[in-house]
XYZ file of C-alpha atoms in Angstrom:
269
model
C 4.970 -19.037 -9.240
C 5.437 -18.016 -5.608
C 2.345 -17.230 -3.563
C 2.090 -16.007 0.021
C -1.062 -16.506 2.077
C -1.607 -14.863 5.448
C -3.449 -16.412 8.364
C -6.836 -14.770 8.890
C -9.682 -15.217 11.318
C -12.458 -13.928 9.051
C -13.668 -14.546 5.522
C -11.237 -17.430 5.073
C -11.306 -19.395 1.825
C -10.752 -23.014 2.834
C -11.131 -24.465 -0.669
C -7.392 -25.090 -0.991
C -6.741 -26.485 2.472
C -6.544 -23.140 4.296
C -2.744 -23.220 4.275
C -0.643 -20.260 5.351
C 2.879 -19.085 4.619
C 4.370 -19.122 1.127
C 4.585 -21.854 -1.494
C 6.180 -22.215 -4.892
C 4.076 -23.867 -7.590
C 4.847 -25.317 -10.992
C 1.844 -23.898 -12.786
C 0.022 -26.348 -15.052
C -3.230 -26.083 -16.962
C -6.441 -27.604 -15.635
C -10.173 -26.979 -15.874
C -10.919 -26.187 -12.224
C -11.023 -22.424 -11.519
C -11.579 -22.891 -7.774
C -8.860 -25.351 -6.723
C -5.097 -25.006 -7.196
C -4.139 -28.316 -8.818
C -0.650 -27.281 -9.864
C 2.053 -29.199 -7.970
C 3.813 -27.561 -5.020
C 7.563 -27.332 -5.648
C 8.481 -25.904 -2.244
C 6.742 -24.979 0.991
C 8.691 -21.998 2.343
C 6.729 -21.452 5.521
C 6.219 -17.860 6.615
C 8.238 -15.364 4.562
C 7.980 -11.611 4.183
C 6.715 -11.009 0.642
C 7.455 -7.301 1.084
C 11.177 -7.951 1.621
C 13.372 -7.367 -1.474
C 15.484 -10.370 -0.444
C 12.412 -12.604 -0.911
C 11.925 -11.374 -4.474
C 15.626 -11.664 -5.223
C 15.639 -15.248 -3.977
C 12.656 -16.161 -6.162
C 14.210 -14.678 -9.307
C 17.537 -16.441 -8.742
C 15.791 -19.750 -7.943
C 13.641 -19.485 -11.077
C 16.582 -18.774 -13.372
C 18.653 -21.588 -11.836
C 15.898 -24.207 -11.970
C 14.073 -23.188 -15.144
C 16.639 -21.787 -17.599
C 15.023 -20.158 -20.609
C 15.698 -17.912 -23.560
C 13.353 -15.267 -22.178
C 12.189 -14.288 -18.683
C 9.058 -12.487 -17.503
C 8.460 -11.468 -13.888
C 4.861 -10.700 -12.906
C 4.131 -9.006 -9.580
C 0.541 -9.338 -8.387
C -0.942 -7.575 -5.392
C -1.984 -4.082 -4.382
C 0.026 -1.386 -6.105
C 0.355 2.340 -5.661
C 3.419 3.297 -7.665
C 6.481 5.323 -6.821
C 7.365 6.581 -3.362
C 9.114 9.921 -3.157
C 12.387 9.210 -1.377
C 11.972 12.084 1.076
C 8.486 11.001 2.161
C 8.967 7.938 4.331
C 5.334 7.813 5.404
C 3.886 7.790 1.883
C 2.051 4.550 1.122
C 3.319 3.873 -2.384
C 4.591 0.407 -3.180
C 3.612 -3.083 -4.362
C 3.497 -6.593 -2.873
C 1.940 -5.676 0.456
C 2.499 -8.321 3.144
C -0.166 -7.743 5.782
C 1.248 -10.226 8.267
C 4.740 -8.703 8.175
C 3.334 -5.183 7.807
C 5.775 -4.606 4.970
C 5.756 -3.893 1.240
C 8.117 -3.340 -1.670
C 8.924 0.289 -2.375
C 10.272 1.029 -5.824
C 13.739 1.543 -4.380
C 13.515 -1.932 -2.841
C 12.191 -3.397 -6.091
C 15.154 -1.961 -7.955
C 17.478 -3.341 -5.282
C 16.053 -6.851 -5.736
C 16.241 -6.665 -9.540
C 19.782 -5.315 -9.410
C 20.988 -8.033 -7.019
C 19.318 -10.806 -9.017
C 20.804 -9.465 -12.236
C 24.273 -9.415 -10.679
C 23.861 -13.007 -9.482
C 22.338 -14.480 -12.661
C 23.644 -12.213 -15.399
C 20.130 -12.202 -16.859
C 18.126 -9.195 -18.012
C 14.396 -9.691 -17.522
C 12.549 -9.352 -20.815
C 9.320 -8.272 -19.117
C 8.359 -7.027 -15.687
C 4.588 -6.908 -15.379
C 2.545 -5.297 -12.633
C -0.863 -6.916 -12.198
C -1.707 -4.171 -9.751
C -3.102 -0.664 -9.618
C -1.294 2.562 -10.446
C 2.106 1.144 -11.401
C 2.607 2.382 -14.966
C 4.532 5.545 -14.084
C 7.664 6.979 -15.652
C 9.164 7.122 -12.138
C 8.685 3.362 -11.789
C 10.207 2.856 -15.233
C 13.322 4.778 -14.220
C 13.614 2.738 -11.039
C 13.568 -0.681 -12.730
C 15.116 -0.096 -16.161
C 18.768 -0.117 -15.151
C 21.247 1.536 -17.497
C 22.304 1.265 -21.130
C 25.444 -0.604 -20.089
C 23.581 -2.861 -17.643
C 19.854 -3.078 -18.369
C 17.738 -4.805 -15.725
C 14.422 -4.934 -17.605
C 13.529 -4.493 -21.276
C 9.732 -4.050 -21.186
C 7.382 -2.867 -18.438
C 3.657 -3.751 -18.514
C 1.129 -2.221 -16.154
C -1.840 0.033 -15.580
C -1.735 3.781 -15.072
C -5.152 3.670 -13.400
C -6.642 1.234 -10.886
C -7.361 -2.346 -11.966
C -10.540 -4.359 -11.394
C -10.205 -7.132 -8.807
C -9.951 -9.908 -11.415
C -6.735 -8.444 -12.780
C -5.144 -9.819 -15.933
C -6.683 -12.413 -18.235
C -3.985 -15.027 -17.672
C -5.962 -17.823 -19.327
C -6.201 -16.033 -22.677
C -2.567 -14.912 -22.609
C -1.109 -18.284 -21.600
C -3.231 -20.146 -24.167
C -1.864 -17.816 -26.843
C 1.710 -18.250 -25.590
C 1.352 -22.036 -25.511
C 0.071 -21.991 -29.087
C 2.960 -19.762 -30.175
C 5.964 -20.379 -27.884
C 8.214 -18.490 -30.330
C 6.353 -15.279 -29.455
C 8.817 -12.418 -28.892
C 8.798 -10.501 -25.591
C 7.304 -7.511 -27.404
C 4.547 -9.676 -28.843
C 3.847 -11.207 -25.430
C 3.655 -7.785 -23.810
C 1.257 -6.634 -26.516
C -0.824 -9.751 -25.994
C -1.026 -9.189 -22.223
C -2.304 -5.666 -22.841
C -4.858 -6.629 -25.482
C -6.161 -9.619 -23.483
C -6.560 -7.474 -20.387
C -8.356 -4.662 -22.239
C -10.568 -7.168 -24.062
C -11.666 -8.889 -20.863
C -13.473 -5.824 -19.460
C -16.206 -3.469 -20.575
C -14.945 -0.253 -22.143
C -17.225 1.636 -19.757
C -14.867 0.849 -16.870
C -12.205 3.220 -18.170
C -9.384 0.726 -17.608
C -5.813 1.271 -18.776
C -2.933 -1.080 -19.604
C 0.200 -0.550 -21.653
C 3.606 -1.930 -22.449
C 6.690 0.296 -22.469
C 9.998 -0.414 -24.177
C 12.310 0.810 -21.431
C 15.200 1.086 -23.838
C 13.415 4.028 -25.474
C 12.635 5.960 -22.290
C 16.021 7.643 -22.147
C 15.902 8.142 -25.921
C 12.653 10.066 -25.499
C 14.149 12.163 -22.692
C 17.142 12.995 -24.889
C 14.988 13.809 -27.904
C 12.840 16.316 -26.020
C 15.760 17.860 -24.132
C 14.669 16.427 -20.811
C 16.454 14.076 -18.436
C 16.005 11.721 -15.512
C 16.910 14.587 -13.189
C 14.143 16.697 -14.735
C 11.563 13.985 -14.058
C 12.609 13.806 -10.415
C 12.444 17.604 -10.237
C 8.865 17.625 -11.506
C 7.799 15.122 -8.878
C 9.558 16.854 -6.009
C 8.093 20.303 -6.608
C 4.638 21.178 -5.352
C 2.257 22.083 -8.178
C 4.968 21.358 -10.719
C 3.619 20.915 -14.256
C 5.403 20.227 -17.534
C 5.813 23.355 -19.584
C 3.761 23.809 -22.751
C 6.996 23.664 -24.744
C 7.966 20.316 -23.245
C 4.485 18.904 -23.832
C 4.648 19.998 -27.452
C 8.035 18.294 -27.871
C 6.663 15.043 -26.439
C 3.600 15.202 -28.684
C 5.682 15.871 -31.801
C 8.116 13.073 -30.983
C 5.284 10.560 -30.495
C 3.293 11.778 -33.485
C 0.326 12.966 -31.419
C -1.396 16.286 -30.838
C -0.962 17.993 -27.446
C -4.693 17.463 -26.879
C -4.064 13.719 -26.754
C -2.235 14.187 -23.443
C -4.699 16.680 -21.999
C -8.132 15.389 -23.033
C -9.383 12.125 -21.517
C -11.907 11.845 -24.340
C -9.217 11.806 -27.012
C -9.169 8.738 -29.182
C -6.934 5.892 -28.115
C -3.802 5.185 -30.100
C -4.345 2.613 -32.819
C -1.016 0.946 -32.101
């Protein structure tokens, strides 16, 4: 894990030595929820966590030093989704670095994933966003890659805002440790169910996993396309047509009301 910590002059938490900059940890289990007892692998000093080169470096370092059959990348921080390319002032991104006054736009995230994939030859099984507002089809299109060169297989995130405690890592990692043969799909499902189960249903939280390999299949099946999605987002007051909504509902085995009524029952799957 790589963690950046900015220097602050108010409300500082000194329980872990009040260090600043960025460090890489080899995360191990312990019983102390207040102190980081996992060993430090590297002290990087001050780095810009909103720079795509920083993310690229971390992915390549992780693959080189900890080779595995499967890879999951989890991004934790404030999130706000997809930035329209023609709106430079829009605050939509993830991994906000307050000290550098920078963040990762979705174009930059794709750039980092693409460069790391080219360097390592590895497709990430899961990219998870432990952040608000990231589970958007626009984000999916940015990070999925192509059929001939996929960058990510599964995306996990929340369509709505997340409570401050974020994901239930303890429950998920205990389950993964007990069943290390868990498939990426099973792990993604577990992340979602552990997160949902850790909060009261009255909070209206959301979390889902998306098989990115089926996104283009859905677009093809309903006669839509990536270009159509961009068109919807770039037009003021643009709304999917009733015909398109009906096609999506039929393809997914739901009624159109499922997509229009917030009180509709949740999917059982």
